[in-house]
mmCIF file of C-alpha atoms and ligand atoms in Angstrom:
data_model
loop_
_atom_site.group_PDB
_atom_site.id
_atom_site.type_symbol
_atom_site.label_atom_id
_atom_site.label_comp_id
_atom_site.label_asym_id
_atom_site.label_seq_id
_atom_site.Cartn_x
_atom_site.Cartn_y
_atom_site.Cartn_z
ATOM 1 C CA UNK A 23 -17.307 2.725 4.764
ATOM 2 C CA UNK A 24 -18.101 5.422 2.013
ATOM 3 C CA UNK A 25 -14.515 5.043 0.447
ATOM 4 C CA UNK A 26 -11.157 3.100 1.290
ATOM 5 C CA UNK A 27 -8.235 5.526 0.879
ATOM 6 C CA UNK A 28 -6.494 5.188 4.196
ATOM 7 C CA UNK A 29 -6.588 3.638 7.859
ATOM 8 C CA UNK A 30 -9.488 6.188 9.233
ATOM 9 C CA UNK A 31 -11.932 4.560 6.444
ATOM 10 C CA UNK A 32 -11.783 1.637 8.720
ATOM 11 C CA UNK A 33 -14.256 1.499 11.782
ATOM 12 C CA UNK A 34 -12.981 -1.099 13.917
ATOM 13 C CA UNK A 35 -9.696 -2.285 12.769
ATOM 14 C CA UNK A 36 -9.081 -5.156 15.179
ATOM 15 C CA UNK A 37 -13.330 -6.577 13.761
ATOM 16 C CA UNK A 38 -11.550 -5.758 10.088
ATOM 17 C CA UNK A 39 -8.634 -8.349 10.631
ATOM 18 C CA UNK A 40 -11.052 -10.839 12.246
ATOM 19 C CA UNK A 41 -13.406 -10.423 8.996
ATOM 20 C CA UNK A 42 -10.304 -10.943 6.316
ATOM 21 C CA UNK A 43 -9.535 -14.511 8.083
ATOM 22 C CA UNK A 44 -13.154 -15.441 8.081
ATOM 23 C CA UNK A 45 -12.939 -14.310 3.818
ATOM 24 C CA UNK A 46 -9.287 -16.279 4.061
ATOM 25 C CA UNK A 47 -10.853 -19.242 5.601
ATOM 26 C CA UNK A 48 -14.253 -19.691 2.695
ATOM 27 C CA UNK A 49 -13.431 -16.862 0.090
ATOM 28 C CA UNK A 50 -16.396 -17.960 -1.952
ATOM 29 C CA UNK A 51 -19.346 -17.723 0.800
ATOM 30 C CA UNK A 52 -19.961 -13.761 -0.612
ATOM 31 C CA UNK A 53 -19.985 -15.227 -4.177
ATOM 32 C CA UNK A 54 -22.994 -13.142 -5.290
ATOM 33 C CA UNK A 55 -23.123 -10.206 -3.366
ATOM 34 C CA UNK A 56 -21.201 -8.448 -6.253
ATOM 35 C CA UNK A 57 -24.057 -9.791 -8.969
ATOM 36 C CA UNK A 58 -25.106 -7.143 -11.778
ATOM 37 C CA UNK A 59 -22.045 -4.827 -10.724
ATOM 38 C CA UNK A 60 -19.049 -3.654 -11.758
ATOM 39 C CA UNK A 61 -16.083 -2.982 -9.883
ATOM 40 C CA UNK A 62 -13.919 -0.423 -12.547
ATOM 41 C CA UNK A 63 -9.633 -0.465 -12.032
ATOM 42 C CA UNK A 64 -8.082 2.102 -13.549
ATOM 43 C CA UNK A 65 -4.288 2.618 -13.322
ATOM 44 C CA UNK A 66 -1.679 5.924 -14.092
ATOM 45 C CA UNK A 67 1.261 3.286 -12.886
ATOM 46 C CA UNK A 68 2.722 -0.291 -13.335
ATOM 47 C CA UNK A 69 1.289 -3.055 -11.027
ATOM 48 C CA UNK A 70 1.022 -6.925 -10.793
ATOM 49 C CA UNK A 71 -0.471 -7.870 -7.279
ATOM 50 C CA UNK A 72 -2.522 -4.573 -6.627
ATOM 51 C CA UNK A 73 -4.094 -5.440 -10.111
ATOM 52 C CA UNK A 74 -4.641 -9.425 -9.878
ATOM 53 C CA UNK A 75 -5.025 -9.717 -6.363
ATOM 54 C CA UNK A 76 -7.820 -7.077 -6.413
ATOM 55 C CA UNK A 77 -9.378 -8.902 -9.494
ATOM 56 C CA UNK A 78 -9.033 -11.820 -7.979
ATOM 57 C CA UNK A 79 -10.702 -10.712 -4.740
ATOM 58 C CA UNK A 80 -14.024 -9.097 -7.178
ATOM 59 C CA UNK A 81 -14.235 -12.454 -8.734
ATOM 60 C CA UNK A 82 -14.699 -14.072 -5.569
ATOM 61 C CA UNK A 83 -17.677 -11.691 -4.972
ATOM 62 C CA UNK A 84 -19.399 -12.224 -8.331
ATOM 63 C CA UNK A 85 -18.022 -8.826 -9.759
ATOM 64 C CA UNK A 86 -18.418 -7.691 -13.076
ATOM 65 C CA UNK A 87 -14.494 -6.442 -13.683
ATOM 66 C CA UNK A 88 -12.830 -3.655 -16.313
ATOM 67 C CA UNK A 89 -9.803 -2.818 -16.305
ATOM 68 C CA UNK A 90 -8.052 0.536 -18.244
ATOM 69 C CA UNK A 91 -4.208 1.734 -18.366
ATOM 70 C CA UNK A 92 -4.654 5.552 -18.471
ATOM 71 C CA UNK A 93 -1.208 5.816 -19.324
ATOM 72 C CA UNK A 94 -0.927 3.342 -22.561
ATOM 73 C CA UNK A 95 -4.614 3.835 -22.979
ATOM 74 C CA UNK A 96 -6.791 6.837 -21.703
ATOM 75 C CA UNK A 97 -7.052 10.310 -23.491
ATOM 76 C CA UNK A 98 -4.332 12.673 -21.580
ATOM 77 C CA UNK A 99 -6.375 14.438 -18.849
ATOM 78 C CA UNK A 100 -6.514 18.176 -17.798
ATOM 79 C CA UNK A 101 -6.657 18.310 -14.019
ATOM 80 C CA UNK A 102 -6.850 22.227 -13.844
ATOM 81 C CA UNK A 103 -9.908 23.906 -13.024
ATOM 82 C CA UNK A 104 -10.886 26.722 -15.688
ATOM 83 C CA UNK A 105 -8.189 25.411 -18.190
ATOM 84 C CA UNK A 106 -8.566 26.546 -21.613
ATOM 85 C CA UNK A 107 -7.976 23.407 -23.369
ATOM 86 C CA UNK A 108 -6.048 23.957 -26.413
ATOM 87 C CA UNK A 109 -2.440 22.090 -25.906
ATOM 88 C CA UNK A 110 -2.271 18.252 -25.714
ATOM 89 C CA UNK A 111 -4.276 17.519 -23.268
ATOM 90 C CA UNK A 112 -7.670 15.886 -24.370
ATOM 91 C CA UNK A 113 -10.079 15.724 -22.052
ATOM 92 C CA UNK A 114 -10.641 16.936 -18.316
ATOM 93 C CA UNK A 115 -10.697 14.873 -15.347
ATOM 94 C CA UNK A 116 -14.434 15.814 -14.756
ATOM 95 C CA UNK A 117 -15.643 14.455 -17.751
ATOM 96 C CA UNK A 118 -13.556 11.702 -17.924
ATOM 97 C CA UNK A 119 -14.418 10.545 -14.057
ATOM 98 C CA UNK A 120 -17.841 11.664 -14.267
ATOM 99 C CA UNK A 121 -18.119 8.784 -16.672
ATOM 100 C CA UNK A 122 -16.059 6.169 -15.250
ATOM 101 C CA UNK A 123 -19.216 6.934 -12.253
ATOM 102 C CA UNK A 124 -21.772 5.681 -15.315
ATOM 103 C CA UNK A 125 -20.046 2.717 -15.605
ATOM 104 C CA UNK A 126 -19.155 1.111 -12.484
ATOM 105 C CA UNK A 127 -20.400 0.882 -9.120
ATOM 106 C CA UNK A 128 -17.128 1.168 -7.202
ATOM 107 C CA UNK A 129 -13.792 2.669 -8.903
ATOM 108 C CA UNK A 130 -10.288 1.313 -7.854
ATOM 109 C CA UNK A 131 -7.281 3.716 -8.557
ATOM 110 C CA UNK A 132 -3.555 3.801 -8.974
ATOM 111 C CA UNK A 133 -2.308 7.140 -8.648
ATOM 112 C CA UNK A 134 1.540 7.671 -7.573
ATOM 113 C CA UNK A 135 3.587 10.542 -6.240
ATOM 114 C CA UNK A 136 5.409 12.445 -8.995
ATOM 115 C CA UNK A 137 7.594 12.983 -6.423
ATOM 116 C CA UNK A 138 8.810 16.583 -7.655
ATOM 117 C CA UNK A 139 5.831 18.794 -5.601
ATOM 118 C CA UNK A 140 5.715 18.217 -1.920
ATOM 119 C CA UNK A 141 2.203 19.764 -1.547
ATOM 120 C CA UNK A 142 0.576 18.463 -4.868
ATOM 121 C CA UNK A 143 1.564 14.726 -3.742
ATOM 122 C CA UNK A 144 0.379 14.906 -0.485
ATOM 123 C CA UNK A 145 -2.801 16.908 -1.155
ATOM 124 C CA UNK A 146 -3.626 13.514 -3.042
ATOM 125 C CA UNK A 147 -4.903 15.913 -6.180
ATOM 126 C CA UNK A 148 -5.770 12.860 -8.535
ATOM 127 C CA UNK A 149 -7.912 10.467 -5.826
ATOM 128 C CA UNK A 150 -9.466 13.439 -5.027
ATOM 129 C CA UNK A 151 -10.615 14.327 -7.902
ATOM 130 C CA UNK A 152 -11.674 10.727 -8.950
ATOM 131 C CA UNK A 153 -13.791 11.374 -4.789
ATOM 132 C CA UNK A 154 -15.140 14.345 -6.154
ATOM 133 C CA UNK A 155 -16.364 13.328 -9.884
ATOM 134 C CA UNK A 156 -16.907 9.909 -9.503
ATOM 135 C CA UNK A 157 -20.045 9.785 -7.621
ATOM 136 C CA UNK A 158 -19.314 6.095 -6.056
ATOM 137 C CA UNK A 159 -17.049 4.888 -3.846
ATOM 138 C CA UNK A 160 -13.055 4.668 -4.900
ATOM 139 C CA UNK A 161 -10.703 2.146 -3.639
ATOM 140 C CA UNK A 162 -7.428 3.038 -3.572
ATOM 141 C CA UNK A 163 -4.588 0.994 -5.381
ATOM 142 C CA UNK A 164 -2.219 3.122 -4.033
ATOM 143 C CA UNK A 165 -2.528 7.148 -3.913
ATOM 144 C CA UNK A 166 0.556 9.487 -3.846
ATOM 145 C CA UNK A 167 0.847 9.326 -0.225
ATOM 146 C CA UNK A 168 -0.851 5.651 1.077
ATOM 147 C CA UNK A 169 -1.094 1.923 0.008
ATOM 148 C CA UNK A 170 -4.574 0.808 2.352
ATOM 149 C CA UNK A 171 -4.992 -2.474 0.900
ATOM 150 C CA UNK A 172 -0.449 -3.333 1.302
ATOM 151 C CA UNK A 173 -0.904 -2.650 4.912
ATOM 152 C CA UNK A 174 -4.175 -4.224 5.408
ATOM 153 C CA UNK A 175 -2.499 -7.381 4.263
ATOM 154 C CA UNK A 176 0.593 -6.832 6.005
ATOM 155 C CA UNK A 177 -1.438 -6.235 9.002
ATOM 156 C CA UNK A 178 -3.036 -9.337 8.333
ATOM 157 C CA UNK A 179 0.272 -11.324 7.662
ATOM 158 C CA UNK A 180 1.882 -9.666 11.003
ATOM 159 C CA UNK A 181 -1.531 -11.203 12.998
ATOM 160 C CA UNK A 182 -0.800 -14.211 11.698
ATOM 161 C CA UNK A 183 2.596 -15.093 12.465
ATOM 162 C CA UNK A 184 2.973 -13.540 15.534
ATOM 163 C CA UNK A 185 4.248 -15.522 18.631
ATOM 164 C CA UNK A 186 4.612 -12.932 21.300
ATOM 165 C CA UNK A 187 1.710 -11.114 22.617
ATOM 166 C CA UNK A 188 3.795 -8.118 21.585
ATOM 167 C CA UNK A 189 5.840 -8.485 18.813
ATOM 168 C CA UNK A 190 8.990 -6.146 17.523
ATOM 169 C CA UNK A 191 7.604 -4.983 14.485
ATOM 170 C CA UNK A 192 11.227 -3.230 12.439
ATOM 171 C CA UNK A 193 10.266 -0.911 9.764
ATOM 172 C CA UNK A 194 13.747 -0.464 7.716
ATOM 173 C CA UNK A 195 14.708 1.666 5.051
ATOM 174 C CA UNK A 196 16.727 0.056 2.719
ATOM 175 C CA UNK A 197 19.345 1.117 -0.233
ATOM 176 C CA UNK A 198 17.657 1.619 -4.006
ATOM 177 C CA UNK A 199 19.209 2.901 -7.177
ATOM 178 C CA UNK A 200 15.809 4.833 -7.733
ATOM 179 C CA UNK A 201 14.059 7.314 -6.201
ATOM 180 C CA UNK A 202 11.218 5.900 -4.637
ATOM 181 C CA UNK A 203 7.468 6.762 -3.271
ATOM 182 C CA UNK A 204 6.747 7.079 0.563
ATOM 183 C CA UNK A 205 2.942 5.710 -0.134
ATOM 184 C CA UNK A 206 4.392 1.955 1.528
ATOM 185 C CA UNK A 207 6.038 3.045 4.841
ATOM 186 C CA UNK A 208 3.503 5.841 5.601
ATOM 187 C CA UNK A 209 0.764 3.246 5.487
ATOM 188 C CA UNK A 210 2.753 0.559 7.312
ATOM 189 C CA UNK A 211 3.160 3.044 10.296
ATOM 190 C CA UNK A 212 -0.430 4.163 10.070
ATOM 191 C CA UNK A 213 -1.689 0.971 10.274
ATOM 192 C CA UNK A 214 0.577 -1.083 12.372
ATOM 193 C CA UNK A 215 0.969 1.248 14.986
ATOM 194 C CA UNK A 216 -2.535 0.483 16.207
ATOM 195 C CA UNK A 217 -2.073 -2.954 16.730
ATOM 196 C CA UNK A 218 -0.305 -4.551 19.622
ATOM 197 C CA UNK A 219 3.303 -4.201 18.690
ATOM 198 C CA UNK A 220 6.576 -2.405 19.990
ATOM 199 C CA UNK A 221 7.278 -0.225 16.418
ATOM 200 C CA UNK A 222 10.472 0.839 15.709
ATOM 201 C CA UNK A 223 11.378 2.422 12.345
ATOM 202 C CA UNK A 224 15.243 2.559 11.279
ATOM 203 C CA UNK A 225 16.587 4.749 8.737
ATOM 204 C CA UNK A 226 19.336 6.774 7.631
ATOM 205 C CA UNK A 227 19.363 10.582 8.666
ATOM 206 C CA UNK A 228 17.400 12.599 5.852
ATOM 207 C CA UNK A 229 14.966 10.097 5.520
ATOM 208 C CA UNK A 230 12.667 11.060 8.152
ATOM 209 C CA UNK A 231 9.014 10.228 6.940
ATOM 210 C CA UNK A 232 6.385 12.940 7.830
ATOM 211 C CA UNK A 233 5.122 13.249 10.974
ATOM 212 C CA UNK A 234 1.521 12.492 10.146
ATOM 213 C CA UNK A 235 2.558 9.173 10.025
ATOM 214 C CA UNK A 236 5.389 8.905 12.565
ATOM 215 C CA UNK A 237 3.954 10.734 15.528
ATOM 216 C CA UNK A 238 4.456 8.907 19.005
ATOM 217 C CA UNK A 239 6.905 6.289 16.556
ATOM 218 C CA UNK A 240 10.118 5.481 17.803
ATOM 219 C CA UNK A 241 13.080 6.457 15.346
ATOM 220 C CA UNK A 242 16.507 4.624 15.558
ATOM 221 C CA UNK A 243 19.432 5.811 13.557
ATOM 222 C CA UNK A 244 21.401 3.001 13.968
ATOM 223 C CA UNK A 245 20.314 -0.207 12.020
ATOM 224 C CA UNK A 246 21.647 -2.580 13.928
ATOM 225 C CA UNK A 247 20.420 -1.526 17.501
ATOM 226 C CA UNK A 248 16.601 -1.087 15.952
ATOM 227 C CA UNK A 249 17.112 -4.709 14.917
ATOM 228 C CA UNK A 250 18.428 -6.667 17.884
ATOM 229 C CA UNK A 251 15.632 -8.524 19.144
ATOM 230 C CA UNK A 252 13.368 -7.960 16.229
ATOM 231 C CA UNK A 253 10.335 -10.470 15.692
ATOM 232 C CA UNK A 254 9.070 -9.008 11.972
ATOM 233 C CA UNK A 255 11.485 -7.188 9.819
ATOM 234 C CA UNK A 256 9.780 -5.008 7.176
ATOM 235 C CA UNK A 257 12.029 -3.750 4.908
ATOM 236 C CA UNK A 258 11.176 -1.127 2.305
ATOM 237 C CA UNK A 259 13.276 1.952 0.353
ATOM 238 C CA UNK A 260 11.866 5.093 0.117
ATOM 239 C CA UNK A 261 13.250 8.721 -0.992
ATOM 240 C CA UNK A 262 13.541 11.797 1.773
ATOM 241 C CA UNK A 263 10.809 13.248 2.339
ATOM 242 C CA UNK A 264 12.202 16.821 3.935
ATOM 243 C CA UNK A 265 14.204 16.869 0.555
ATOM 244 C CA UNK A 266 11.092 15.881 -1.049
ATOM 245 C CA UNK A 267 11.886 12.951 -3.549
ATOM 246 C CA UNK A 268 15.394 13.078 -3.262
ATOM 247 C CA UNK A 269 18.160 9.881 -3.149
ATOM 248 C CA UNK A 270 20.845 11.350 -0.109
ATOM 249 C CA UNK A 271 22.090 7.893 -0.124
ATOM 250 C CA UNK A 272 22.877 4.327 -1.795
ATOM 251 C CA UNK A 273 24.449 2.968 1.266
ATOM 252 C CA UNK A 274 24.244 -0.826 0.507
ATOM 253 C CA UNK A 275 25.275 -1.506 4.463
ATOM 254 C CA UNK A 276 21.815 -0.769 5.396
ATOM 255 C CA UNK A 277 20.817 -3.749 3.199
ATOM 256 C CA UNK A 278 18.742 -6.815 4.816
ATOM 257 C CA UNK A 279 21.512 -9.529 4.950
ATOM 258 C CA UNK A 280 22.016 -12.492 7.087
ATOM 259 C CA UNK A 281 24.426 -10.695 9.212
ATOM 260 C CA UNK A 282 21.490 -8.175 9.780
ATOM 261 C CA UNK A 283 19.092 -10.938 10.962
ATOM 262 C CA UNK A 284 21.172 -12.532 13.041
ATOM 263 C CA UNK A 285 20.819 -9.488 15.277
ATOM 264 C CA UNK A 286 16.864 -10.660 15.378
ATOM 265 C CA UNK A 287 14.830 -13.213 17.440
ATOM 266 C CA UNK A 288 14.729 -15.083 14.552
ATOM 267 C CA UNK A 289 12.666 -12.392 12.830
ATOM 268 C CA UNK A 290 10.164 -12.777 9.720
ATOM 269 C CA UNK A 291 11.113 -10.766 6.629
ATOM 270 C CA UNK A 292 8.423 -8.749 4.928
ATOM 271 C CA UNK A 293 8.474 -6.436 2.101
ATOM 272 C CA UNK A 294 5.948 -5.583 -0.211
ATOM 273 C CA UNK A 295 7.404 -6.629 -3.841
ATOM 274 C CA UNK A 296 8.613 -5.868 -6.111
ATOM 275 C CA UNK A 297 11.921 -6.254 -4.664
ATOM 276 C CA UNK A 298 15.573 -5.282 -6.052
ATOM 277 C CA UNK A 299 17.206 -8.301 -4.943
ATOM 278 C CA UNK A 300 20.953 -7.913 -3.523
ATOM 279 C CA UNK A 301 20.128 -4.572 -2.992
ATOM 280 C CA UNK A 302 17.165 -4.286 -0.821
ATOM 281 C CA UNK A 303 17.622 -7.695 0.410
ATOM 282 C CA UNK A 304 20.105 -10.324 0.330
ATOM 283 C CA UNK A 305 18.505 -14.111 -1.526
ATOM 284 C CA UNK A 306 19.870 -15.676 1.082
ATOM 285 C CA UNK A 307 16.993 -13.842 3.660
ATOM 286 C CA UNK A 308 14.001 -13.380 0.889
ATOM 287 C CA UNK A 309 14.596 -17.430 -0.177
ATOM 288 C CA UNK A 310 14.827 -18.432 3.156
ATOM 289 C CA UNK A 311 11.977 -20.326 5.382
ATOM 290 C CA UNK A 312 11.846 -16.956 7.575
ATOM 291 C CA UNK A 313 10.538 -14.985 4.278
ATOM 292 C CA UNK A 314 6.746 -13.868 4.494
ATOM 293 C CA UNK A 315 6.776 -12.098 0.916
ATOM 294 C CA UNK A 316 4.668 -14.649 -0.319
ATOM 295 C CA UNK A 317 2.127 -14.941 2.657
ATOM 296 C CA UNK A 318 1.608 -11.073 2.421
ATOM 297 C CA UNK A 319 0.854 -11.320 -1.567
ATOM 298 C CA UNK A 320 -1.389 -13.930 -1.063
ATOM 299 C CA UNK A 321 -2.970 -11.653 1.775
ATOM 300 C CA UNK A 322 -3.485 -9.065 -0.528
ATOM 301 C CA UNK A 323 -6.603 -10.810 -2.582
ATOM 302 C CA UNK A 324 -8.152 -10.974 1.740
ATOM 303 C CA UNK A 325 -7.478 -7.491 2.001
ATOM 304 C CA UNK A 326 -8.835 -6.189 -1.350
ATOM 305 C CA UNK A 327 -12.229 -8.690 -0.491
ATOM 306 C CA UNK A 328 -12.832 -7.618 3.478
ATOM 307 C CA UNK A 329 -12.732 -3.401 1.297
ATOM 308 C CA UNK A 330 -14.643 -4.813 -1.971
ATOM 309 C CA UNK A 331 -17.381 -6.858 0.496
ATOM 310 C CA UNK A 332 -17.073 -3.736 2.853
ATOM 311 C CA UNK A 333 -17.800 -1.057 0.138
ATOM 312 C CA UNK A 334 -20.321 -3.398 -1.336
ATOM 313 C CA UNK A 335 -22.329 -3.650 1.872
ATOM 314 C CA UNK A 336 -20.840 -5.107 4.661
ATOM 315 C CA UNK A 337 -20.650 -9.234 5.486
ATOM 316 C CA UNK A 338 -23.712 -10.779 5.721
ATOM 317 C CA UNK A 339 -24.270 -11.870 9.255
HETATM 318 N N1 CP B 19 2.970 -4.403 -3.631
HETATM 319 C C1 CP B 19 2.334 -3.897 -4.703
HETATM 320 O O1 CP B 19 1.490 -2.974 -4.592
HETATM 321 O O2 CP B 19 2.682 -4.494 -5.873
HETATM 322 P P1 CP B 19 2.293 -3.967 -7.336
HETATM 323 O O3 CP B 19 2.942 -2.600 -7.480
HETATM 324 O O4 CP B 19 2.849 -4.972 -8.277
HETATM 325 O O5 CP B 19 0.805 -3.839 -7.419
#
């Protein structure tokens, strides 16, 4: 794996879950194969478990960590080719990446939509240029369109608390009072629709995601029906993406109650955090002994080891 970006950077997805349980189950046996190296995290947008979990993860491999804020802390960058540089912006993305390459032996990067162009989010200009200048390989913390190392874990978490040999896997949009990323749910449906599961995404009309993700996906309008019989319930907002980065809706009936899971098989919950509770989901359902929130963080230090230990090599054998 040259880079890990998105669910094609994986070879053999079902060998990648069996490999994060083996990490899970002795997360110390790689504890030197990061010796002498340094794994660089640099951020354009808030986090708390992309950022620990994946320091975490390098720790337990022996890496050499540094972290930088580009938005409290970096010079502002030009990303435009040719630019004469004479307005605010400091420095250009070449120079700046091209040394973030001297200093580290594999880059991590948080890069979000804007969420006002269509074309410039999903083109994924900022990871690419980080591919293009960096010179070693970039983990993504989340890119404008994908969030690899969320899914991997809730992939992970889904494997591990199944019961049926095909599980209901619910992917539901849920109310928010801001306008919100697709990065989450495109992921979720790229990766879990390759495992064994019957995947059903609910949402509210508008809100269709794109169709690189969705294809062969059923859609269900109506909340309740997508949810009867549910085994995992993954709720998570996001804004339309046909009327890119818009809010069409606040509707706070579409919000994960206990009404809601009653219409399940007893379902897990799952959502990524951070969560507006009340709104996305009730306390009654994220408190309750059914809530996986915590088993998915946890999962996300596995996840960012099998890509760290991948990137870095492979497992030993
Ligand atoms: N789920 C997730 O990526 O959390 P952070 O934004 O806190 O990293």
């Amino acid at each position: 794996m040259k880079h890990f970006t998105q669910f094609s950077d994986i070879g053999d997805f079902q060998e990648s879950l069996k490999e994060m349980k083996k990490i899970k189950e002795d997360p110390f046996a790689e504890h030197a194969r990061g010796k002498h190296k340094t794994l660089g995290l640099f951020f354009f947008n808030p986090s708390l478990r992309t950022r620990l979990s994946t320091q975490k993860a390098a720790q337990n491999l022996g890496l050499n960590i540094i972290v930088m804020n580009f938005t409290h802390e970096g010079w502002q960058l030009e990303t435009a080719e040719g630019a004469i540089m004479n307005g605010d912006k400091a420095e250009h993305v070449k120079d700046a990446v091209g040394v973030l390459g001297q200093y580290c032996d594999i880059i991590g990067l948080r890069s979000f939509a804007n969420l006002k162009n269509l074309t410039q989010d999903y083109e994924e200009e900022t990871l690419s240029q980080f591919i293009k200048y960096a010179g070693v390989p970039i983990l993504s913390l989340e890119s404008a369109s994908r969030h690899p190392l969320q899914s991997l874990a809730d992939a992970l978490t889904i494997s591990e608390h199944s019961t049926q040999p095909r599980p209901k896997v619910v992917l539901s949009w849920a109310p928010h009072p801001r306008a919100l990323p697709q990065a989450v749910p495109n992921s979720f449906v790229e990766f879990i629709k390759n495992m064994e599961v019957e995947l059903i995404i609910t949402h509210p009309e508008g809100y269709a995601l794109s169709e690189q993700f969705t294809e062969g996906v059923r859609i269900e309008y109506d909340q309740d029906k997508a949810l009867t019989g549910a085994d995992f319930v993954y709720a998570k907002n996001w804004s339309s993406f046909t009327q890119y980065g818009q809010i069409l809706t606040q509707d706070l009936s579409w919000t994960i109650s206990e009404e809601k899971m009653k219409l399940t098989q007893n379902a897990k919950f799952m959502h990524c955090l951070p969560v507006r509770r009340n709104v996305v989901v009730s306390d009654a359902v994220i408190d309750s002994p059914q809530s996986l929130v915590l088993a998915q963080a946890e999962n996300r230090i596995y996840a960012a080891q099998w890509a760290l230990q991948t990137l870095l090599g492979g497992l030993s054998k």
